Amino acid sequence: MTADHRFDAAMTRALELALRGPAHGVNPQVGAVILDRNLNIIAEGWHEGSGTPHAEVVALAQLAIIPDGATAVVTLEPCNHTGKTGPCAQALISAGISRVVYASSDAGQASANGAETLRTAGVEVIGGVMAAEADHQNRVWLTATKQGHPFVTLKWATSLDGRAAATDGTSQWISGPESRADSHLRRSQVDAILVGTGTVLADDPTLTARKPDGSLYPHQPLRVVIGDRDLPATAKMFNSDAETLALKTRDLNQVLLQLRDHGVKHVWVEGGPQVASQFVAANLVNEFVIYQAPMLLGGTRTALGDIGVASMPQAKHLSVASVSQLGSDLLIIANPATSPAANPEEGNN
Ligand SMILES: NC(=O)c1ccc[n+]([C@@H]2O[C@H](COP(=O)([O-])OP(=O)(O)OC[C@H]3O[C@@H](n4cnc5c(N)ncnc54)[C@H](OP(=O)(O)O)[C@@H]3O)[C@@H](O)[C@H]2O)c1
């Protein structure tokens, strides 16, 4: 059977619109367009985050009259449940939409099966159009929803020989200004930044998301520190720039569940090496963001310590999603080789 590409252009536009919504927060990024019977776009919408109308409802609201034979093209299967807003499947049925085309299936237990509701009401439904692209765009939300705890990104910066600090413990600044700007931008798109007490005691980081001019991004993630040791109240991460949570535990699964209960969908783990190693050993990392600076530090202060790999057959394999150059540094983004979060264009390598 030949693939149905009639809606690719509209879905491409809907995927662009989805990116206008916030990347952080508990809800997915979703875009929608409405087409007339000749497949011309007559309305557009996107979701602005929890508590605001969903993308398809925003698009429908642009139209005084929904013409006969209209199609709604949405990046995510229309939801089926009443949360802070009403069910989108019902809104599409009530508006008289004839056909619904969507990309990703809804992973949320309460919200899934919107397609079935639409079909039962006599609406033509085509699912899976550009699903690989949409699944990749919403990989954080889809993965966090499926695994029942936040999506975990582990970030580190090392020398080319994999050292996270020099022998005397100094590590600021291994990476260059372009890498630091990139990492602050990525911080501004997550819900929480997590470190161990060791990093706070050694570096006293602020753990805020800052623009290159030093000003704060509008969204500041929750700052989280884990470990039993008491920290000085004067530590910079306790300042008033953002909220901070100190969790006196070493149980990472408990940490993730507590973060989920705080509404965290995406946690950005910044180390240090002990905490990073434990996340890797427990197979809790969904995505690796690795900055490598063209310098050699030698010594024993590697990015990871014991991750439970004693021999080659136990190696934890990664799939490289992208490699780019930032100033003189390399940025490697990778996922566990079996992870559904891996870039669809790359395959496992
Ligand atoms: N280059 C980089 O990207 C980078 C990033 C961060 C840090 N660093 C460097 O790393 C060094 C600090 O390293 P570190 O390994 O001591 O820091 P760390 O991983 O931030 O802190 C280790 C502490 O975290 C606590 N912890 C909580 N849960 C844990 C778990 N499940 N497993 C292990 N520890 C847990 C423990 O504290 P308690 O003993 O209090 O229970 C442990 O002693 C500094 O030199 C810093 O500059 C480099």
mmCIF file of C-alpha atoms and ligand atoms in Angstrom:
data_model
loop_
_atom_site.group_PDB
_atom_site.id
_atom_site.type_symbol
_atom_site.label_atom_id
_atom_site.label_comp_id
_atom_site.label_asym_id
_atom_site.label_seq_id
_atom_site.Cartn_x
_atom_site.Cartn_y
_atom_site.Cartn_z
ATOM 1 C CA MET A 1 0.000 0.000 0.000
ATOM 2 C CA THR A 2 1.369 3.478 -0.853
ATOM 3 C CA ALA A 3 1.800 5.855 2.090
ATOM 4 C CA ASP A 4 -0.753 8.660 2.346
ATOM 5 C CA HIS A 5 1.184 11.933 1.952
ATOM 6 C CA ARG A 6 -1.810 14.224 1.296
ATOM 7 C CA PHE A 7 -1.530 15.759 4.758
ATOM 8 C CA ASP A 8 2.262 16.043 5.115
ATOM 9 C CA ALA A 9 2.383 19.786 4.334
ATOM 10 C CA ALA A 10 -0.401 20.548 6.816
ATOM 11 C CA MET A 11 1.203 18.324 9.470
ATOM 12 C CA THR A 12 4.560 20.025 8.891
ATOM 13 C CA ARG A 13 2.853 23.361 9.586
ATOM 14 C CA ALA A 14 1.137 21.941 12.691
ATOM 15 C CA LEU A 15 4.524 20.699 13.974
ATOM 16 C CA GLU A 16 5.965 24.212 13.463
ATOM 17 C CA LEU A 17 3.040 25.752 15.361
ATOM 18 C CA ALA A 18 3.459 23.277 18.240
ATOM 19 C CA LEU A 19 6.912 24.721 18.970
ATOM 20 C CA ARG A 20 5.316 28.088 19.835
ATOM 21 C CA GLY A 21 4.014 26.515 23.071
ATOM 22 C CA PRO A 22 6.338 26.159 26.079
ATOM 23 C CA ALA A 23 8.760 23.211 26.111
ATOM 24 C CA HIS A 24 8.555 23.003 29.926
ATOM 25 C CA GLY A 25 5.495 22.224 32.027
ATOM 26 C CA VAL A 26 3.300 19.169 32.454
ATOM 27 C CA ASN A 27 1.569 19.321 29.065
ATOM 28 C CA PRO A 28 2.842 18.380 25.576
ATOM 29 C CA GLN A 29 3.567 20.836 22.760
ATOM 30 C CA VAL A 30 0.722 20.469 20.266
ATOM 31 C CA GLY A 31 -0.116 22.251 17.007
ATOM 32 C CA ALA A 32 -3.229 22.052 14.814
ATOM 33 C CA VAL A 33 -4.509 23.363 11.497
ATOM 34 C CA ILE A 34 -7.987 23.222 9.983
ATOM 35 C CA LEU A 35 -8.286 22.536 6.237
ATOM 36 C CA ASP A 36 -11.203 23.201 3.904
ATOM 37 C CA ARG A 37 -12.394 20.433 1.576
ATOM 38 C CA ASN A 38 -9.665 21.421 -0.948
ATOM 39 C CA LEU A 39 -7.025 20.920 1.783
ATOM 40 C CA ASN A 40 -6.222 24.642 2.086
ATOM 41 C CA ILE A 41 -5.337 25.852 5.601
ATOM 42 C CA ILE A 42 -8.139 28.052 6.988
ATOM 43 C CA ALA A 43 -7.193 28.174 10.694
ATOM 44 C CA GLU A 44 -4.225 27.490 12.968
ATOM 45 C CA GLY A 45 -3.683 26.927 16.680
ATOM 46 C CA TRP A 46 -1.228 25.727 19.273
ATOM 47 C CA HIS A 47 -1.288 24.845 22.953
ATOM 48 C CA GLU A 48 0.133 27.427 25.377
ATOM 49 C CA GLY A 49 0.479 25.041 28.331
ATOM 50 C CA SER A 50 -1.478 23.590 31.237
ATOM 51 C CA GLY A 51 -4.845 25.213 31.920
ATOM 52 C CA THR A 52 -5.075 26.886 28.497
ATOM 53 C CA PRO A 53 -7.203 25.621 25.558
ATOM 54 C CA HIS A 54 -5.828 22.754 23.499
ATOM 55 C CA ALA A 55 -4.461 23.375 19.998
ATOM 56 C CA GLU A 56 -7.435 22.032 18.032
ATOM 57 C CA VAL A 57 -9.885 24.088 20.133
ATOM 58 C CA VAL A 58 -7.776 27.231 19.554
ATOM 59 C CA ALA A 59 -7.823 26.552 15.786
ATOM 60 C CA LEU A 60 -11.596 25.913 15.749
ATOM 61 C CA ALA A 61 -12.156 29.198 17.615
ATOM 62 C CA GLN A 62 -10.598 31.108 14.696
ATOM 63 C CA LEU A 63 -13.557 30.172 12.489
ATOM 64 C CA ALA A 64 -17.043 31.696 12.689
ATOM 65 C CA ILE A 65 -18.380 28.840 10.562
ATOM 66 C CA ILE A 66 -16.800 25.430 10.037
ATOM 67 C CA PRO A 67 -17.260 24.644 6.318
ATOM 68 C CA ASP A 68 -18.587 21.263 5.186
ATOM 69 C CA GLY A 69 -15.910 18.666 4.609
ATOM 70 C CA ALA A 70 -13.349 20.321 6.922
ATOM 71 C CA THR A 71 -10.324 18.376 8.175
ATOM 72 C CA ALA A 72 -8.496 18.970 11.473
ATOM 73 C CA VAL A 73 -4.783 18.090 11.333
ATOM 74 C CA VAL A 74 -3.279 17.731 14.830
ATOM 75 C CA THR A 75 0.193 16.657 15.977
ATOM 76 C CA LEU A 76 -1.243 14.589 18.878
ATOM 77 C CA GLU A 77 -4.326 12.358 18.980
ATOM 78 C CA PRO A 78 -7.188 14.566 20.237
ATOM 79 C CA CYS A 79 -7.715 13.975 23.953
ATOM 80 C CA ASN A 80 -10.721 12.205 25.333
ATOM 81 C CA HIS A 81 -10.920 13.465 28.878
ATOM 82 C CA THR A 82 -12.053 16.456 30.861
ATOM 83 C CA GLY A 83 -9.055 17.877 32.703
ATOM 84 C CA LYS A 84 -8.578 21.604 33.193
ATOM 85 C CA THR A 85 -10.235 21.959 29.754
ATOM 86 C CA GLY A 86 -12.895 19.868 27.986
ATOM 87 C CA PRO A 87 -12.258 16.814 25.764
ATOM 88 C CA CYS A 88 -11.011 17.808 22.307
ATOM 89 C CA ALA A 89 -12.553 14.793 20.562
ATOM 90 C CA GLN A 90 -15.982 16.049 21.648
ATOM 91 C CA ALA A 91 -15.182 19.629 20.598
ATOM 92 C CA LEU A 92 -14.248 18.414 17.087
ATOM 93 C CA ILE A 93 -17.444 16.341 16.842
ATOM 94 C CA SER A 94 -19.606 19.252 18.035
ATOM 95 C CA ALA A 95 -17.936 21.599 15.531
ATOM 96 C CA GLY A 96 -18.912 19.269 12.666
ATOM 97 C CA ILE A 97 -15.371 18.387 11.555
ATOM 98 C CA SER A 98 -15.559 15.631 8.899
ATOM 99 C CA ARG A 99 -12.056 14.237 9.145
ATOM 100 C CA VAL A 100 -9.312 14.225 11.806
ATOM 101 C CA VAL A 101 -5.686 13.525 10.907
ATOM 102 C CA TYR A 102 -3.185 13.113 13.745
ATOM 103 C CA ALA A 103 0.476 12.133 14.165
ATOM 104 C CA SER A 104 1.351 10.733 17.646
ATOM 105 C CA SER A 105 -0.999 8.532 19.638
ATOM 106 C CA ASP A 106 -1.901 9.973 23.039
ATOM 107 C CA ALA A 107 0.105 8.144 25.714
ATOM 108 C CA GLY A 108 -1.889 9.486 28.666
ATOM 109 C CA GLN A 109 -4.112 6.774 30.220
ATOM 110 C CA ALA A 110 -6.889 9.222 31.044
ATOM 111 C CA SER A 111 -6.743 11.107 27.775
ATOM 112 C CA ALA A 112 -6.166 8.309 25.195
ATOM 113 C CA ASN A 113 -8.768 6.778 22.822
ATOM 114 C CA GLY A 114 -9.897 10.088 21.361
ATOM 115 C CA ALA A 115 -9.604 8.469 17.912
ATOM 116 C CA GLU A 116 -12.132 5.799 18.913
ATOM 117 C CA THR A 117 -14.578 8.407 20.197
ATOM 118 C CA LEU A 118 -14.277 10.306 16.906
ATOM 119 C CA ARG A 119 -14.789 7.170 14.775
ATOM 120 C CA THR A 120 -17.817 6.141 16.816
ATOM 121 C CA ALA A 121 -19.317 9.566 16.068
ATOM 122 C CA GLY A 122 -18.803 8.994 12.325
ATOM 123 C CA VAL A 123 -15.706 11.184 11.869
ATOM 124 C CA GLU A 124 -13.086 9.805 9.437
ATOM 125 C CA VAL A 125 -9.826 9.379 11.391
ATOM 126 C CA ILE A 126 -6.330 8.941 9.956
ATOM 127 C CA GLY A 127 -3.626 8.384 12.599
ATOM 128 C CA GLY A 128 0.155 8.084 12.408
ATOM 129 C CA VAL A 129 0.783 10.774 9.741
ATOM 130 C CA MET A 130 4.420 11.913 10.268
ATOM 131 C CA ALA A 131 4.336 10.081 13.593
ATOM 132 C CA ALA A 132 8.138 9.676 13.753
ATOM 133 C CA GLU A 133 8.664 13.456 13.538
ATOM 134 C CA ALA A 134 5.899 14.199 16.055
ATOM 135 C CA ASP A 135 7.041 11.455 18.464
ATOM 136 C CA HIS A 136 10.524 12.967 18.349
ATOM 137 C CA GLN A 137 9.226 16.500 18.945
ATOM 138 C CA ASN A 138 7.214 15.356 21.976
ATOM 139 C CA ARG A 139 9.631 12.658 23.148
ATOM 140 C CA VAL A 140 9.964 14.182 26.616
ATOM 141 C CA TRP A 141 6.226 14.236 27.301
ATOM 142 C CA LEU A 142 5.518 10.871 25.625
ATOM 143 C CA THR A 143 8.386 9.147 27.478
ATOM 144 C CA ALA A 144 7.605 10.745 30.858
ATOM 145 C CA THR A 145 3.955 9.759 30.502
ATOM 146 C CA LYS A 146 4.784 6.153 29.571
ATOM 147 C CA GLN A 147 7.442 5.622 32.259
ATOM 148 C CA GLY A 148 5.399 7.292 35.016
ATOM 149 C CA HIS A 149 8.208 9.593 36.161
ATOM 150 C CA PRO A 150 10.100 12.545 34.679
ATOM 151 C CA PHE A 151 12.205 12.280 31.530
ATOM 152 C CA VAL A 152 15.859 12.389 32.656
ATOM 153 C CA THR A 153 18.493 14.309 30.721
ATOM 154 C CA LEU A 154 22.043 13.863 32.002
ATOM 155 C CA LYS A 155 24.425 16.668 31.096
ATOM 156 C CA TRP A 156 28.136 16.871 31.624
ATOM 157 C CA ALA A 157 31.065 18.843 30.280
ATOM 158 C CA THR A 158 34.437 17.158 29.936
ATOM 159 C CA SER A 159 37.808 17.457 28.338
ATOM 160 C CA LEU A 160 38.302 15.318 25.210
ATOM 161 C CA ASP A 161 39.794 12.634 27.445
ATOM 162 C CA GLY A 162 36.551 12.506 29.436
ATOM 163 C CA ARG A 163 37.624 14.369 32.586
ATOM 164 C CA ALA A 164 34.967 16.413 34.425
ATOM 165 C CA ALA A 165 37.499 18.238 36.613
ATOM 166 C CA ALA A 166 41.255 18.729 36.941
ATOM 167 C CA THR A 167 43.207 16.748 39.543
ATOM 168 C CA ASP A 168 42.792 19.560 42.123
ATOM 169 C CA GLY A 169 38.991 19.464 41.659
ATOM 170 C CA THR A 170 38.657 22.708 39.685
ATOM 171 C CA SER A 171 36.141 22.373 36.842
ATOM 172 C CA GLN A 172 35.049 25.950 35.980
ATOM 173 C CA TRP A 173 35.125 26.459 33.064
ATOM 174 C CA ILE A 174 35.857 23.352 31.056
ATOM 175 C CA SER A 175 33.483 24.257 28.237
ATOM 176 C CA GLY A 176 33.501 27.516 26.265
ATOM 177 C CA PRO A 177 30.977 30.393 26.226
ATOM 178 C CA GLU A 178 28.950 28.948 23.321
ATOM 179 C CA SER A 179 28.489 25.656 25.173
ATOM 180 C CA ARG A 180 27.515 27.454 28.349
ATOM 181 C CA ALA A 181 24.951 29.566 26.473
ATOM 182 C CA ASP A 182 23.524 26.393 24.908
ATOM 183 C CA SER A 183 23.334 24.649 28.256
ATOM 184 C CA HIS A 184 21.597 27.634 29.902
ATOM 185 C CA LEU A 185 19.051 27.734 27.055
ATOM 186 C CA ARG A 186 18.389 24.028 27.601
ATOM 187 C CA ARG A 187 18.044 24.628 31.365
ATOM 188 C CA SER A 188 15.362 27.221 30.573
ATOM 189 C CA GLN A 189 13.321 24.515 28.789
ATOM 190 C CA VAL A 190 13.182 21.958 31.612
ATOM 191 C CA ASP A 191 11.174 21.738 34.832
ATOM 192 C CA ALA A 192 13.979 20.911 37.280
ATOM 193 C CA ILE A 193 17.791 20.941 37.554
ATOM 194 C CA LEU A 194 19.293 18.335 39.887
ATOM 195 C CA VAL A 195 22.754 17.979 41.476
ATOM 196 C CA GLY A 196 24.273 16.113 44.418
ATOM 197 C CA THR A 197 25.493 17.780 47.620
ATOM 198 C CA GLY A 198 29.085 17.228 46.416
ATOM 199 C CA THR A 199 28.643 19.690 43.553
ATOM 200 C CA VAL A 200 27.026 22.318 45.784
ATOM 201 C CA LEU A 201 29.830 22.038 48.361
ATOM 202 C CA ALA A 202 32.582 22.090 45.706
ATOM 203 C CA ASP A 203 31.271 24.708 43.263
ATOM 204 C CA ASP A 204 28.452 26.621 45.015
ATOM 205 C CA PRO A 205 26.510 26.896 41.707
ATOM 206 C CA THR A 206 23.475 29.179 41.335
ATOM 207 C CA LEU A 207 21.718 26.616 39.071
ATOM 208 C CA THR A 208 19.616 29.244 37.329
ATOM 209 C CA ALA A 209 18.942 29.546 33.591
ATOM 210 C CA ARG A 210 20.722 32.689 32.425
ATOM 211 C CA LYS A 211 21.033 34.492 29.101
ATOM 212 C CA PRO A 212 24.528 35.341 27.817
ATOM 213 C CA ASP A 213 24.138 38.874 29.307
ATOM 214 C CA GLY A 214 23.626 37.322 32.745
ATOM 215 C CA SER A 215 19.908 38.096 33.030
ATOM 216 C CA LEU A 216 17.485 35.328 34.001
ATOM 217 C CA TYR A 217 15.273 33.525 31.469
ATOM 218 C CA PRO A 218 11.568 34.090 32.237
ATOM 219 C CA HIS A 219 11.146 30.420 33.187
ATOM 220 C CA GLN A 220 13.371 29.193 36.024
ATOM 221 C CA PRO A 221 13.370 25.460 36.697
ATOM 222 C CA LEU A 222 13.039 24.072 40.212
ATOM 223 C CA ARG A 223 16.532 23.564 41.722
ATOM 224 C CA VAL A 224 16.974 20.178 43.390
ATOM 225 C CA VAL A 225 19.856 18.922 45.511
ATOM 226 C CA ILE A 226 20.041 15.336 46.768
ATOM 227 C CA GLY A 227 22.152 13.873 49.563
ATOM 228 C CA ASP A 228 22.304 13.615 53.350
ATOM 229 C CA ARG A 229 24.865 16.268 54.100
ATOM 230 C CA ASP A 230 23.651 19.606 55.431
ATOM 231 C CA LEU A 231 24.371 22.566 53.186
ATOM 232 C CA PRO A 232 25.079 26.124 54.260
ATOM 233 C CA ALA A 233 21.974 28.310 54.101
ATOM 234 C CA THR A 234 24.152 30.809 52.264
ATOM 235 C CA ALA A 235 24.657 28.416 49.298
ATOM 236 C CA LYS A 236 23.800 30.303 46.099
ATOM 237 C CA MET A 237 21.242 27.705 45.011
ATOM 238 C CA PHE A 238 19.078 28.783 47.974
ATOM 239 C CA ASN A 239 18.862 32.383 46.739
ATOM 240 C CA SER A 240 15.554 33.890 45.650
ATOM 241 C CA ASP A 241 16.106 33.520 41.877
ATOM 242 C CA ALA A 242 14.145 30.255 41.754
ATOM 243 C CA GLU A 243 12.562 27.631 44.009
ATOM 244 C CA THR A 244 14.821 25.024 45.599
ATOM 245 C CA LEU A 245 14.125 21.555 46.957
ATOM 246 C CA ALA A 246 16.636 19.682 49.127
ATOM 247 C CA LEU A 247 15.864 15.935 49.195
ATOM 248 C CA LYS A 248 17.742 14.045 51.923
ATOM 249 C CA THR A 249 17.786 10.739 50.103
ATOM 250 C CA ARG A 250 20.027 8.577 47.912
ATOM 251 C CA ASP A 251 17.139 6.578 46.402
ATOM 252 C CA LEU A 252 16.863 7.873 42.836
ATOM 253 C CA ASN A 253 13.524 6.210 42.101
ATOM 254 C CA GLN A 254 12.076 7.962 45.143
ATOM 255 C CA VAL A 255 13.617 11.219 43.954
ATOM 256 C CA LEU A 256 11.955 10.878 40.540
ATOM 257 C CA LEU A 257 8.563 10.050 42.053
ATOM 258 C CA GLN A 258 8.795 13.042 44.382
ATOM 259 C CA LEU A 259 9.691 15.256 41.440
ATOM 260 C CA ARG A 260 6.748 13.870 39.451
ATOM 261 C CA ASP A 261 4.501 14.788 42.385
ATOM 262 C CA HIS A 262 5.921 18.320 42.168
ATOM 263 C CA GLY A 263 4.718 18.489 38.534
ATOM 264 C CA VAL A 264 8.172 17.869 37.036
ATOM 265 C CA LYS A 265 8.055 16.265 33.600
ATOM 266 C CA HIS A 266 11.673 16.860 32.568
ATOM 267 C CA VAL A 267 14.633 16.834 34.958
ATOM 268 C CA TRP A 268 18.084 17.960 33.887
ATOM 269 C CA VAL A 269 20.773 16.200 35.925
ATOM 270 C CA GLU A 270 23.998 18.243 36.100
ATOM 271 C CA GLY A 271 26.063 15.831 38.170
ATOM 272 C CA GLY A 272 28.396 15.616 39.701
ATOM 273 C CA PRO A 273 30.081 12.370 38.805
ATOM 274 C CA GLN A 274 28.726 10.344 41.745
ATOM 275 C CA VAL A 275 25.105 11.247 41.112
ATOM 276 C CA ALA A 276 25.548 10.954 37.333
ATOM 277 C CA SER A 277 27.062 7.466 37.711
ATOM 278 C CA GLN A 278 24.171 6.300 39.866
ATOM 279 C CA PHE A 279 21.581 7.538 37.344
ATOM 280 C CA VAL A 280 23.446 5.690 34.568
ATOM 281 C CA ALA A 281 23.936 2.527 36.661
ATOM 282 C CA ALA A 282 20.185 2.454 37.380
ATOM 283 C CA ASN A 283 19.367 2.901 33.645
ATOM 284 C CA LEU A 284 17.330 5.997 34.480
ATOM 285 C CA VAL A 285 18.835 8.317 31.848
ATOM 286 C CA ASN A 286 16.688 8.995 28.769
ATOM 287 C CA GLU A 287 19.043 11.441 27.046
ATOM 288 C CA PHE A 288 22.711 12.401 27.325
ATOM 289 C CA VAL A 289 23.850 15.970 26.548
ATOM 290 C CA ILE A 290 27.660 15.918 26.459
ATOM 291 C CA TYR A 291 29.889 18.941 25.864
ATOM 292 C CA GLN A 292 33.502 18.070 25.045
ATOM 293 C CA ALA A 293 36.175 20.767 25.149
ATOM 294 C CA PRO A 294 39.366 20.406 23.097
ATOM 295 C CA MET A 295 41.710 20.029 26.070
ATOM 296 C CA LEU A 296 43.271 17.156 27.948
ATOM 297 C CA LEU A 297 43.194 16.993 31.752
ATOM 298 C CA GLY A 298 44.330 13.449 32.479
ATOM 299 C CA GLY A 299 43.975 12.155 36.033
ATOM 300 C CA THR A 300 41.170 10.213 37.637
ATOM 301 C CA ARG A 301 38.283 12.715 37.708
ATOM 302 C CA THR A 302 36.232 11.110 34.958
ATOM 303 C CA ALA A 303 32.664 12.158 34.063
ATOM 304 C CA LEU A 304 31.408 8.792 35.313
ATOM 305 C CA GLY A 305 32.753 6.454 37.979
ATOM 306 C CA ASP A 306 31.335 3.000 38.689
ATOM 307 C CA ILE A 307 28.282 2.423 36.500
ATOM 308 C CA GLY A 308 28.163 -1.326 37.038
ATOM 309 C CA VAL A 309 30.130 -2.178 33.889
ATOM 310 C CA ALA A 310 33.014 -4.567 34.606
ATOM 311 C CA SER A 311 33.500 -6.024 31.150
ATOM 312 C CA MET A 312 32.802 -5.122 27.499
ATOM 313 C CA PRO A 313 29.677 -7.299 27.141
ATOM 314 C CA GLN A 314 28.075 -5.189 29.906
ATOM 315 C CA ALA A 315 28.837 -1.862 28.156
ATOM 316 C CA LYS A 316 25.892 0.508 28.042
ATOM 317 C CA HIS A 317 25.424 1.294 24.349
ATOM 318 C CA LEU A 318 24.182 4.666 23.143
ATOM 319 C CA SER A 319 22.619 5.833 19.903
ATOM 320 C CA VAL A 320 24.023 9.183 18.775
ATOM 321 C CA ALA A 321 21.185 11.541 17.818
ATOM 322 C CA SER A 322 23.397 14.483 16.815
ATOM 323 C CA VAL A 323 26.942 15.822 16.884
ATOM 324 C CA SER A 324 27.523 19.555 16.476
ATOM 325 C CA GLN A 325 30.252 22.095 17.092
ATOM 326 C CA LEU A 326 29.693 24.996 19.504
ATOM 327 C CA GLY A 327 32.613 27.400 19.291
ATOM 328 C CA SER A 328 35.585 25.090 19.730
ATOM 329 C CA ASP A 329 33.601 22.463 21.712
ATOM 330 C CA LEU A 330 31.699 19.410 20.519
ATOM 331 C CA LEU A 331 28.107 18.784 21.576
ATOM 332 C CA ILE A 332 26.982 15.170 21.441
ATOM 333 C CA ILE A 333 23.361 14.251 22.084
ATOM 334 C CA ALA A 334 22.757 10.549 22.587
ATOM 335 C CA ASN A 335 20.149 8.173 23.953
ATOM 336 C CA PRO A 336 20.315 4.659 25.358
ATOM 337 C CA ALA A 337 20.427 2.474 22.233
ATOM 338 C CA THR A 338 17.077 0.821 22.941
ATOM 339 C CA SER A 339 15.309 4.038 23.976
ATOM 340 C CA PRO A 340 12.234 5.158 22.044
ATOM 341 C CA ALA A 341 13.604 8.675 22.610
ATOM 342 C CA ALA A 342 16.328 8.053 20.005
ATOM 343 C CA ASN A 343 16.203 10.292 16.931
ATOM 344 C CA PRO A 344 14.026 8.543 14.305
ATOM 345 C CA GLU A 345 16.376 9.578 11.498
ATOM 346 C CA GLU A 346 19.399 7.926 13.068
ATOM 347 C CA GLY A 347 18.405 4.337 13.838
ATOM 348 C CA ASN A 348 20.562 2.350 16.230
ATOM 349 C CA ASN A 349 24.275 2.514 15.581
HETATM 350 N N1 LIG B 1 32.229 18.912 34.524
HETATM 351 C C1 LIG B 1 30.979 18.766 34.928
HETATM 352 O O1 LIG B 1 30.063 18.667 34.106
HETATM 353 C C2 LIG B 1 30.707 18.761 36.402
HETATM 354 C C3 LIG B 1 29.367 18.845 36.837
HETATM 355 C C4 LIG B 1 29.116 18.803 38.200
HETATM 356 C C5 LIG B 1 30.164 18.672 39.097
HETATM 357 N N2 LIG B 1 31.433 18.598 38.658
HETATM 358 C C6 LIG B 1 32.537 18.425 39.613
HETATM 359 O O2 LIG B 1 32.300 17.256 40.365
HETATM 360 C C7 LIG B 1 32.875 17.367 41.654
HETATM 361 C C8 LIG B 1 31.884 16.919 42.711
HETATM 362 O O3 LIG B 1 31.675 15.543 42.487
HETATM 363 P P1 LIG B 1 30.747 14.603 43.361
HETATM 364 O O4 LIG B 1 30.668 13.313 42.636
HETATM 365 O O5 LIG B 1 31.138 14.640 44.793
HETATM 366 O O6 LIG B 1 29.365 15.406 43.292
HETATM 367 P P2 LIG B 1 27.847 14.996 43.310
HETATM 368 O O7 LIG B 1 27.580 13.782 42.514
HETATM 369 O O8 LIG B 1 27.130 16.251 42.986
HETATM 370 O O9 LIG B 1 27.584 14.701 44.852
HETATM 371 C C9 LIG B 1 27.790 13.462 45.410
HETATM 372 C C10 LIG B 1 26.890 13.368 46.614
HETATM 373 O O10 LIG B 1 25.539 13.287 46.189
HETATM 374 C C11 LIG B 1 24.769 12.651 47.195
HETATM 375 N N3 LIG B 1 23.896 11.621 46.634
HETATM 376 C C12 LIG B 1 22.550 11.581 46.714
HETATM 377 N N4 LIG B 1 22.058 10.521 46.096
HETATM 378 C C13 LIG B 1 23.089 9.847 45.638
HETATM 379 C C14 LIG B 1 23.182 8.624 44.920
HETATM 380 N N5 LIG B 1 22.103 7.910 44.582
HETATM 381 N N6 LIG B 1 24.407 8.219 44.592
HETATM 382 C C15 LIG B 1 25.512 8.933 44.924
HETATM 383 N N7 LIG B 1 25.455 10.094 45.605
HETATM 384 C C16 LIG B 1 24.262 10.528 45.974
HETATM 385 C C17 LIG B 1 25.765 12.117 48.198
HETATM 386 O O11 LIG B 1 25.780 13.095 49.194
HETATM 387 P P3 LIG B 1 25.707 12.847 50.762
HETATM 388 O O12 LIG B 1 27.050 12.327 51.114
HETATM 389 O O13 LIG B 1 25.470 14.230 51.271
HETATM 390 O O14 LIG B 1 24.602 11.890 51.034
HETATM 391 C C18 LIG B 1 27.073 12.149 47.457
HETATM 392 O O15 LIG B 1 28.176 12.275 48.341
HETATM 393 C C19 LIG B 1 33.299 18.820 41.787
HETATM 394 O O16 LIG B 1 34.687 18.882 41.613
HETATM 395 C C20 LIG B 1 32.589 19.498 40.661
HETATM 396 O O17 LIG B 1 33.313 20.636 40.226
HETATM 397 C C21 LIG B 1 31.735 18.628 37.336
#
